[in-house]
Coordinates of C-alpha atoms in Angstrom, one line a residue:
M4 CA 0.0 -0.1 0.0
S5 CA 1.4 3.5 -1.0
G6 CA 1.8 6.2 1.7
A7 CA -1.0 8.3 0.0
E8 CA -3.5 5.6 0.2
A9 CA -2.6 4.8 3.7
E10 CA -3.3 8.6 4.6
T11 CA -6.8 8.3 3.1
R12 CA -7.8 5.4 4.9
P13 CA -10.1 5.6 7.9
A14 CA -8.1 5.0 11.1
W15 CA -10.2 1.9 12.0
K16 CA -9.3 0.2 8.8
T17 CA -6.6 -1.7 10.1
Y18 CA -5.7 -5.3 11.1
P19 CA -5.7 -6.3 13.9
F20 CA -9.0 -4.7 14.7
V21 CA -10.6 -5.6 18.2
L22 CA -14.4 -5.4 18.2
C23 CA -14.9 -7.0 22.0
P24 CA -11.6 -6.9 23.9
D25 CA -12.8 -10.1 25.9
D26 CA -13.7 -12.3 23.0
P27 CA -10.8 -13.5 20.7
E28 CA -13.5 -14.6 18.1
L29 CA -14.3 -11.0 17.2
V30 CA -10.8 -10.0 16.4
F31 CA -10.2 -9.1 12.7
P32 CA -9.3 -10.4 10.1
G33 CA -9.8 -13.7 12.1
A34 CA -13.3 -12.9 12.8
E35 CA -13.9 -12.9 9.1
G36 CA -12.6 -16.5 8.7
D37 CA -13.4 -19.9 9.8
Q38 CA -13.2 -20.2 13.4
G39 CA -14.0 -23.9 13.8
A40 CA -17.7 -23.3 14.2
E41 CA -20.1 -26.0 13.0
S42 CA -22.1 -23.4 11.5
N43 CA -20.9 -20.1 9.4
T44 CA -23.3 -17.6 7.4
Y45 CA -21.9 -14.9 5.1
Y46 CA -24.2 -12.3 3.8
V47 CA -24.0 -9.5 1.5
A48 CA -27.0 -7.2 0.4
G49 CA -27.3 -3.7 -1.2
R50 CA -28.5 -1.4 -3.9
L51 CA -27.2 -0.7 -7.1
V52 CA -27.7 1.7 -9.9
G53 CA -26.8 1.6 -13.6
R54 CA -24.2 4.5 -14.5
K55 CA -25.5 4.9 -17.6
T56 CA -29.3 3.9 -17.6
G57 CA -29.8 5.2 -14.0
R58 CA -32.0 1.9 -13.5
Q59 CA -31.9 0.5 -9.7
W60 CA -31.4 -3.0 -8.6
A61 CA -30.9 -4.6 -5.1
F62 CA -29.1 -7.8 -4.5
L63 CA -28.3 -10.3 -1.8
T64 CA -26.0 -13.3 -1.6
I65 CA -25.3 -16.0 1.1
F66 CA -22.7 -18.5 1.6
A67 CA -24.0 -21.2 4.4
Y68 CA -21.5 -23.6 5.8
N69 CA -22.7 -26.3 8.1
N70 CA -20.6 -29.1 9.6
V71 CA -22.7 -31.1 11.6
R72 CA -20.5 -32.4 14.6
H73 CA -17.6 -32.0 12.4
R74 CA -18.5 -35.1 10.5
L75 CA -21.2 -34.2 8.2
R76 CA -21.2 -31.1 5.7
A77 CA -24.4 -29.5 4.4
D78 CA -23.7 -26.3 2.5
F79 CA -25.5 -24.0 0.0
H80 CA -24.9 -20.8 -1.8
T81 CA -27.8 -18.3 -2.8
L82 CA -27.8 -15.1 -5.0
A83 CA -30.8 -13.1 -6.0
L84 CA -31.3 -10.0 -7.9
F85 CA -34.2 -7.5 -7.7
D86 CA -35.3 -4.9 -10.3
L87 CA -36.5 -1.8 -7.8
G88 CA -38.2 -0.4 -11.1
T89 CA -40.7 -3.2 -12.1
G90 CA -40.7 -5.3 -8.7
E91 CA -39.2 -8.3 -10.7
Y92 CA -36.8 -10.7 -9.0
G93 CA -34.6 -13.6 -10.0
T94 CA -33.1 -15.9 -7.4
F95 CA -30.7 -19.0 -7.3
T96 CA -29.6 -21.4 -4.9
E97 CA -27.3 -24.4 -5.3
F98 CA -26.9 -26.9 -2.5
D99 CA -24.0 -29.4 -1.6
L100 CA -25.7 -31.9 0.6
P101 CA -24.4 -35.3 1.8
R102 CA -25.8 -38.1 -0.2
P103 CA -25.1 -41.5 2.1
P104 CA -23.7 -44.1 1.6
R105 CA -21.5 -42.1 -1.0
I106 CA -18.4 -40.6 0.3
R107 CA -17.6 -37.2 -0.7
M108 CA -13.9 -36.5 -1.7
S109 CA -14.5 -32.8 -2.0
Y110 CA -16.8 -29.9 -1.3
K111 CA -18.1 -27.1 -3.2
L112 CA -17.8 -24.5 -0.4
S113 CA -14.4 -23.8 1.3
V114 CA -13.7 -21.0 4.0
A115 CA -10.2 -19.9 4.7
R116 CA -9.1 -19.6 8.4
G117 CA -7.8 -16.4 9.7
Y118 CA -9.0 -14.1 7.2
L119 CA -12.0 -13.8 4.6
D120 CA -11.9 -15.9 1.7
V121 CA -15.1 -18.0 1.1
S122 CA -16.1 -19.6 -2.4
F123 CA -18.5 -21.8 -3.9
R124 CA -17.8 -23.9 -7.1
S125 CA -21.3 -23.4 -8.5
A126 CA -22.4 -25.1 -11.7
E127 CA -23.1 -21.5 -13.0
G128 CA -19.5 -20.3 -12.2
P129 CA -17.0 -19.9 -9.1
S130 CA -18.8 -17.6 -6.7
R131 CA -16.2 -16.0 -4.2
W132 CA -16.0 -13.2 -1.6
A133 CA -12.7 -12.3 -0.2
T134 CA -10.7 -9.6 1.4
R135 CA -8.7 -7.7 -1.3
R136 CA -4.8 -7.4 -1.5
D137 CA -2.3 -4.9 -2.3
A138 CA 0.5 -5.3 -5.0
E139 CA 2.7 -7.1 -2.4
G140 CA -0.1 -9.8 -1.6
D141 CA -0.8 -8.3 1.8
L142 CA -4.4 -7.8 3.0
L143 CA -6.2 -4.6 2.6
P144 CA -8.3 -4.3 5.8
F145 CA -11.9 -4.2 5.6
E146 CA -11.8 -4.0 1.4
Y147 CA -13.5 -6.7 -0.4
E148 CA -14.0 -8.2 -3.7
L149 CA -17.3 -10.3 -4.6
S150 CA -18.0 -12.4 -7.6
V151 CA -21.1 -14.4 -7.6
Y152 CA -22.9 -16.4 -10.0
G153 CA -26.5 -17.8 -10.6
R154 CA -29.3 -18.5 -13.1
D155 CA -33.1 -17.4 -12.5
A156 CA -36.1 -19.6 -13.0
A157 CA -36.4 -17.9 -16.4
G158 CA -33.0 -19.5 -17.5
R159 CA -31.3 -15.9 -17.3
R160 CA -27.9 -15.8 -16.3
M161 CA -27.0 -13.8 -13.1
H162 CA -23.5 -12.3 -12.4
L163 CA -22.2 -9.6 -10.1
E164 CA -18.7 -8.6 -10.0
L165 CA -18.3 -5.9 -7.2
D166 CA -15.7 -4.2 -5.1
L167 CA -16.9 -3.5 -1.4
D168 CA -16.0 -0.5 0.6
P169 CA -17.4 -0.3 3.9
R170 CA -17.6 3.3 5.4
K171 CA -18.5 2.2 9.1
P172 CA -16.7 -0.3 11.2
P173 CA -18.0 -3.5 12.2
V174 CA -20.9 -3.4 15.0
P175 CA -21.5 -6.3 17.4
V176 CA -25.2 -7.3 17.2
G177 CA -26.8 -6.2 20.8
G178 CA -24.2 -3.4 21.3
E179 CA -22.6 -3.2 24.6
E180 CA -25.2 -5.3 26.3
Y181 CA -24.9 -8.5 24.1
R182 CA -21.5 -7.8 22.8
G183 CA -22.0 -9.7 19.5
R184 CA -22.9 -12.8 21.3
K185 CA -26.4 -13.9 21.7
T186 CA -29.0 -16.9 21.6
C187 CA -29.9 -18.0 18.1
I188 CA -32.4 -20.8 17.5
G189 CA -32.1 -21.7 20.9
Q190 CA -28.3 -21.9 21.0
Y191 CA -26.2 -19.7 23.2
G192 CA -22.9 -18.5 22.2
T193 CA -24.0 -17.5 18.5
H194 CA -21.6 -14.8 17.3
S195 CA -23.0 -11.8 15.4
Y196 CA -21.7 -8.8 13.8
F197 CA -22.4 -6.4 10.9
Q198 CA -20.9 -3.5 8.7
S199 CA -23.3 -1.1 7.1
D200 CA -23.0 1.7 4.6
V201 CA -21.0 -0.4 2.3
R202 CA -20.5 1.4 -1.1
F203 CA -20.2 -0.8 -4.3
S204 CA -18.5 -0.4 -7.7
G205 CA -18.7 -3.0 -10.4
R206 CA -20.6 -4.9 -12.8
L207 CA -24.3 -6.5 -13.0
E208 CA -25.1 -9.1 -15.8
W209 CA -28.8 -10.2 -15.4
G210 CA -30.1 -11.9 -19.0
E211 CA -29.6 -9.3 -21.4
V212 CA -28.6 -6.5 -19.1
S213 CA -24.9 -5.8 -18.8
E214 CA -24.1 -2.6 -17.3
E215 CA -21.2 -1.0 -15.0
V216 CA -23.1 0.0 -11.7
E217 CA -22.5 1.8 -8.4
G218 CA -24.3 1.2 -5.1
D219 CA -24.9 2.1 -1.6
A220 CA -27.2 0.9 1.4
G221 CA -24.8 -2.0 1.6
W222 CA -24.7 -4.5 4.5
I223 CA -22.5 -7.3 5.4
D224 CA -23.6 -9.7 7.9
R225 CA -21.7 -12.4 9.6
Q226 CA -23.0 -15.1 12.1
W227 CA -21.5 -18.3 13.2
A228 CA -22.2 -21.0 16.2
P229 CA -20.4 -23.4 17.9
R230 CA -22.8 -26.1 17.0
Q231 CA -24.8 -26.3 13.9
F232 CA -27.9 -24.1 13.9
G233 CA -30.2 -27.1 14.0
V234 CA -29.1 -28.6 17.3
H235 CA -32.5 -27.4 19.2
N236 CA -34.5 -27.8 15.9
D237 CA -36.1 -30.7 13.9
R238 CA -35.1 -31.7 10.4
R239 CA -38.0 -29.5 9.1
G240 CA -37.1 -26.3 11.4
T241 CA -40.5 -26.2 12.9
R242 CA -39.4 -25.0 16.4
Y243 CA -37.8 -21.8 16.0
R244 CA -38.5 -19.1 13.3
H245 CA -37.5 -15.4 12.9
E246 CA -37.8 -12.1 11.3
W247 CA -34.9 -9.9 10.6
R248 CA -35.0 -6.2 9.3
E249 CA -32.0 -4.4 7.9
I250 CA -32.7 -0.6 7.8
H251 CA -30.9 2.3 6.1
L252 CA -32.4 5.7 6.9
D253 CA -31.7 9.1 5.2
N254 CA -30.5 10.6 8.7
G255 CA -27.4 8.3 8.5
L256 CA -29.0 5.8 11.0
E257 CA -28.7 1.9 10.2
M258 CA -30.5 -0.8 12.0
S259 CA -30.5 -4.6 12.6
V260 CA -33.7 -5.6 14.0
W261 CA -34.0 -9.2 15.2
V262 CA -37.2 -10.9 16.3
H263 CA -37.0 -14.7 17.3
F264 CA -40.0 -16.8 17.8
D265 CA -40.6 -20.2 19.5
R266 CA -43.2 -21.8 17.3
G267 CA -43.7 -24.6 19.9
R268 CA -44.9 -22.1 22.5
T269 CA -47.4 -20.4 20.3
N270 CA -44.9 -17.8 18.5
R271 CA -43.5 -16.7 21.9
V272 CA -41.1 -13.9 21.2
I273 CA -37.7 -15.1 22.9
P274 CA -34.2 -13.7 23.5
F275 CA -32.3 -12.6 21.8
T276 CA -34.9 -10.2 20.2
G277 CA -34.0 -6.4 19.9
A278 CA -32.4 -3.6 17.7
T279 CA -28.8 -2.7 16.9
A280 CA -28.1 0.7 15.3
V281 CA -25.3 2.6 14.3
D282 CA -25.3 6.2 13.2
R283 CA -23.2 8.6 10.6
E284 CA -20.5 8.9 13.2
A285 CA -20.4 5.3 13.7
R286 CA -21.9 5.5 17.5
V287 CA -23.6 2.3 18.5
R288 CA -26.8 1.8 20.3
N289 CA -28.8 -1.1 21.3
T290 CA -32.6 -1.9 22.9
T291 CA -34.5 -4.9 23.4
E292 CA -37.6 -2.8 23.8
I293 CA -39.1 -2.8 20.2
E294 CA -42.8 -2.9 19.0
V295 CA -43.2 -4.7 15.5
E296 CA -47.0 -4.7 14.1
W297 CA -47.8 -6.3 10.8
L298 CA -50.0 -4.4 8.7
S299 CA -50.7 -6.9 5.9
F300 CA -49.9 -10.3 4.7
V301 CA -49.0 -12.2 1.6
R302 CA -50.3 -15.7 0.7
D303 CA -47.3 -18.0 -0.3
P304 CA -47.9 -18.6 -4.2
R305 CA -45.8 -21.7 -3.8
Q306 CA -43.8 -20.9 -6.7
V307 CA -40.3 -21.7 -4.5
R308 CA -40.3 -24.9 -2.5
P309 CA -37.6 -25.2 0.2
L310 CA -36.1 -28.4 1.2
A311 CA -38.5 -28.9 4.0
R312 CA -42.0 -27.0 4.2
L313 CA -44.0 -26.6 7.2
T314 CA -47.2 -27.4 5.6
E315 CA -48.7 -28.3 2.1
G316 CA -52.0 -26.1 3.3
P317 CA -52.2 -22.4 2.9
A318 CA -49.5 -20.3 4.3
Y319 CA -48.8 -16.4 4.8
F320 CA -45.8 -14.1 5.5
G321 CA -45.8 -10.7 6.9
D322 CA -45.8 -8.0 4.3
R323 CA -46.3 -4.4 5.4
Y324 CA -45.3 -3.6 9.0
R325 CA -45.0 -0.8 11.4
L326 CA -41.8 -0.6 13.7
R327 CA -41.5 1.4 16.8
V328 CA -38.2 2.0 19.0
P329 CA -40.0 4.1 21.8
A330 CA -36.3 4.8 23.4
W331 CA -35.0 6.3 20.2
G332 CA -38.3 8.0 19.2
L333 CA -38.5 6.2 15.9
E334 CA -41.5 5.0 14.1
L335 CA -41.1 3.5 10.6
F336 CA -43.6 2.1 8.1
S337 CA -42.4 -0.4 5.5
E338 CA -43.7 -1.1 2.1
S339 CA -42.4 -4.3 0.1
I340 CA -41.0 -3.5 -3.4
V341 CA -41.1 -7.1 -4.3
P342 CA -44.5 -8.8 -3.0
A343 CA -43.6 -12.4 -2.5
P344 CA -39.6 -12.8 -2.6
A345 CA -39.0 -16.4 -1.8
H346 CA -35.8 -18.4 -2.1
R347 CA -34.8 -21.8 -2.2
L348 CA -33.5 -22.6 1.1
P349 CA -33.5 -25.6 3.6
I350 CA -36.9 -24.1 5.2
E351 CA -39.2 -21.3 3.9
Y352 CA -37.4 -18.1 3.4
W353 CA -38.5 -14.9 2.1
S354 CA -36.2 -11.6 2.0
G355 CA -36.5 -8.7 -0.4
P356 CA -36.1 -5.0 -0.7
T357 CA -38.3 -2.3 1.1
R358 CA -39.1 1.3 1.4
L359 CA -39.4 3.1 4.5
R360 CA -40.7 6.3 5.9
G361 CA -41.6 7.6 9.3
S362 CA -40.3 10.0 12.0
M363 CA -37.5 9.9 14.4
E364 CA -37.4 12.3 17.3
G365 CA -40.1 14.3 15.6
R366 CA -38.1 14.8 12.0
P367 CA -39.4 12.8 9.0
V368 CA -37.1 10.1 7.6
E369 CA -37.2 7.7 4.5
G370 CA -35.1 4.8 3.8
F371 CA -34.4 1.3 2.1
G372 CA -33.9 -1.9 3.6
F373 CA -34.5 -5.5 3.3
Y374 CA -37.3 -7.8 5.1
E375 CA -36.1 -11.4 5.8
R376 CA -38.6 -13.9 7.0
T377 CA -38.7 -17.5 8.1
H378 CA -41.9 -17.0 10.3
V379 CA -44.8 -18.7 8.6
F380 CA -48.5 -18.1 9.6
A381 CA -50.3 -21.6 8.8
R382 CA -51.9 -23.0 11.8
D383 CA -55.6 -22.0 12.9
F384 CA -54.7 -19.5 15.6
E385 CA -52.0 -17.8 13.1
L386 CA -54.4 -17.6 10.4
V387 CA -57.0 -16.0 12.8
D388 CA -54.2 -13.4 13.7
V389 CA -53.7 -12.9 9.6
L390 CA -57.5 -12.3 9.4
R391 CA -57.8 -10.1 12.3
K392 CA -54.8 -7.8 11.5
S393 CA -55.8 -7.5 7.8
V394 CA -59.2 -6.5 8.8
R395 CA -58.0 -4.1 11.5
H396 CA -55.8 -2.3 9.2
L397 CA -58.3 -1.5 6.5
P398 CA -59.1 2.0 5.7
E399 CA -62.4 3.3 6.8
S400 CA -63.2 4.0 3.3
A401 CA -63.3 0.2 2.6
V402 CA -66.4 -0.5 4.3
P403 CA -70.0 1.0 3.6
R404 CA -71.6 3.7 5.6
G405 CA -73.6 2.3 8.5
A406 CA -71.7 -1.0 8.2
L407 CA -69.4 -2.3 11.0
G408 CA -66.0 -0.6 10.8
P409 CA -62.8 -2.2 10.6
L410 CA -62.2 -2.4 14.2
E411 CA -65.6 -4.0 15.1
I412 CA -65.1 -6.6 12.3
A413 CA -61.6 -7.4 13.8
N414 CA -62.9 -7.8 17.0
R415 CA -65.5 -10.4 15.7
V416 CA -62.7 -12.2 14.1
W417 CA -60.6 -12.3 17.5
E418 CA -63.4 -14.2 18.9
I419 CA -62.8 -17.3 16.7
D420 CA -59.8 -17.5 18.8
A421 CA -61.8 -17.9 22.0
F422 CA -63.7 -21.1 20.3
L423 CA -60.2 -22.5 19.6
S424 CA -58.9 -22.0 23.2
H425 CA -61.4 -24.6 24.6
G426 CA -61.2 -26.9 21.4
D427 CA -64.6 -26.2 19.9
R428 CA -63.6 -26.1 16.1
K429 CA -67.2 -26.6 15.0
G430 CA -68.3 -23.4 16.8
A431 CA -65.1 -21.5 15.4
L432 CA -66.2 -22.5 12.0
R433 CA -70.0 -21.7 12.6
Y434 CA -69.1 -18.3 14.1
L435 CA -66.7 -17.3 11.2
G436 CA -69.5 -18.5 8.7
E437 CA -72.3 -16.7 10.4
E438 CA -70.7 -13.7 12.2
V439 CA -67.6 -12.8 10.2
R440 CA -68.0 -13.5 6.6
P441 CA -71.2 -11.5 6.2
H442 CA -68.9 -8.5 6.9
L443 CA -66.3 -9.4 4.8
A444 CA -68.4 -9.8 2.0
S445 CA -69.4 -6.0 2.3
V446 CA -65.8 -4.8 2.1
A447 CA -64.8 -3.0 -1.2
E448 CA -62.5 -4.4 -3.5
P449 CA -59.4 -4.8 -3.7
Y450 CA -59.7 -5.7 0.0
R451 CA -62.8 -7.8 -0.3
G452 CA -60.9 -10.7 -2.4
Q453 CA -58.1 -11.1 0.0
L454 CA -60.0 -11.2 3.1
L455 CA -62.4 -13.7 1.5
T456 CA -59.2 -15.9 0.7
I457 CA -58.0 -15.8 4.1
A458 CA -61.4 -16.7 5.3
R459 CA -61.6 -19.9 3.2
D460 CA -58.0 -20.8 4.2
L461 CA -58.9 -20.6 7.8
E462 CA -62.0 -22.8 7.2
T463 CA -59.7 -25.2 5.5
V464 CA -57.7 -25.1 8.4
L465 CA -60.5 -25.7 10.8
G466 CA -61.5 -28.8 8.8
G467 CA -64.6 -27.0 7.2

């Protein structure tokens, strides 16, 4: 590295970089590589704009390493591209799974130890994310290069070739309280950190599109666990699910918002659940006091099938939402840009770009983010909740004058759960048909059709 280059680099861009002094696993560059964990996840996402056309895209990519008891490897690599103008997206996943009794002599995914260099030998091309090196071959701290390949469902080739330049230092999830070490999927000792305000430059190829791009709103996320992530789960991943929100606001605040659900206990929210944020000056704050409210839902169109699906019946995912963080005076509303961004992972997994608006400490803010979901609404009480919230957040103009308003209809929907609480499924069906359906039928389009679809799905699950 030349003297001029060294002078222009931020002071934090140096190795070794100690994120948490009492944790040797959070010292860089070692924190970016393999540390003997059974599960390792590498994630990059961001927003891109064409230098000539001005067209806007977003992308995400994942490298997932799983070495069960250091005996059985089960890895995968994902790439997805999103057209922010049309809402179209393309997604690609390739697995490298064990096939007993065959003995594998090599693996598609490799992870370097001591520094970042993760690669996957995909059928579409060699995908790789690594720390850049200078002319002498030395690592350039916190400077990266990414080259990833895929092919979408329409057969269009996808390729990203990007340089990554993070503008903020790594942040431990949970801030000073958790210091980058949390419970995830029931397992304590899971490490997690992120880097935000990542800038991009390079090239995007997607079918007939081939363009030089630059980008912002970039996010790097790392997570690893001493034991494989399914140690407290079953093979179908039915016990724990989550929602994760990646948020970039125009006031310089960027946030990771993690909500963790215990499905075996009626979706009880469990630790770690909370928000970690970093501002324009790289100051970190965290809180576990957050409020998330779903405002609408999307029915799974079943166009992408995971390796293990919770149910073959109807299923819904959260869509529009409201996020409140009282301690920060923050209220945000999120609108999805892509309506049903499913990707082929081991379990149901949706993640796509969103637009955000709201206020913070009384000042308006706007932003961009990603909304990642594995939390599925499919059981009877869950569909009651989907129907109730969908009705509750209708505009008043959606119901005829003189008819029951959204809140009154929503409260009737909620009584269905009272029948379920004492096992009266026939009573729940009867109440849905006699006391709820007539009011749903009076709602104006385009809301009526969706509400009646949810009601039919609830009838199906109730056994009607």
